[in-house]
């Protein structure tokens, strides 16, 4: 039996990591990966439900898969991941060509469903688990520099805009032993950078081990050149965590620190559990402990009830912090969430206009932050050949900036000090020190 699968992945890094788990399961069933969906025996899409736009994208892909199925009626179509939960009814009534609908806690059962697949009946499994962490299942990774390692799943924070607690269920952490075993395996497979993943990565708690101790343990695994983690919640960023980051060379000096809004009134309505002052105090603490720390963020504009004054507060915080980079989003009402029920939604025009102002401001900050690096030497991990020149490498600084420089006699996966000479747009150029 030589079966093949085609898999597309949408959404965050957790989904990318989940897809690697799914691939592992498929490989052990004898399935081989293919890039040609027309020839595949099974087509899977690992979906994201975070904003309406993400869902629309998947709907349009499903339209295409349906056309493929008309040509090849035997193909199995599977909708996996975060949309499974909230779209199962829609899929069952409107998309009869979908054979399997499987939520993020059900992947272990995928092989069984593939065997059981009965053309006349859909398989729907969107059960969420309080325990599933796929502890014993190591992902099937493509060759590369960075290995994603999931350390916890789910989220209990219930920010009022966010669908994740409903699509991924309750927060649960994986055992430290299995995390360290997976990290060691990744290193012996040739990976040099580890990114620890969780929807709320710093809420990690396994028996008495918290996130700081876990980070410390991962930093001691031989051969790990760089450690990153995402996404932490501002509420759980502690002094101890920053001390560990400051004291270990292989923990990158960068942090993703999602602001969402700068207005206390909106933060409260979002159930974010911190205030503007608290957030700014955290940033000060980070910079005291790690002076050149790179800080990136997520910001939502047009949350229900956001006034121009609230929006100005967000711009004020941005001006004060000067984030290195920001992911910016227009609020999108999501099923099951509290905020979608609020009566005072903001018009699309206002959201768009605020988003553009925000992007403009962030662009200035990003460029300023990049120019600050000119004249400094930065440790850069060499990742690949530069797209523009075969005599140059491209690699990232530990604050996550891409730099290109002449290869000289260095090789991929080596960390070298690079003198930053100039910037162009958002990229940096330099030469080996
Ligand atoms: N667990 C992560 C966030 C995951 S979602 C955290 O707490 O940071 C990634 C980002 O998508 C969020 O930080 C938020 O900025 C954005 N987002 C989530 N729900 C959204 C919605 N309904 N509309 C617009 N943006 C949203
Ligand atoms: Fe969503 Fe908030 Fe949980 Fe992040 S912390 S996943 S934004 S509910
Ligand atoms: Fe999307 Fe699910 Fe991630 S909703 S952002 S893929 S956790």
XYZ file of C-alpha atoms in Angstrom, residues 301-303 306-308 311 330 345-357:
21
model
C -7.906 48.094 16.700
C -11.637 48.672 16.686
C -12.536 46.487 19.653
C -13.117 51.749 21.295
C -13.275 55.563 21.057
C -10.743 57.825 19.391
C -7.165 54.468 20.332
C -8.755 44.755 13.009
C -19.292 47.448 17.479
C -17.097 49.775 15.444
C -17.641 50.398 11.741
C -15.330 48.822 9.184
C -14.268 52.286 7.964
C -13.132 53.406 11.388
C -11.295 50.110 11.980
C -9.533 50.437 8.643
C -8.553 54.046 9.262
C -7.174 53.236 12.738
C -5.310 50.228 11.430
C -3.583 52.343 8.802
C -2.508 54.943 11.366
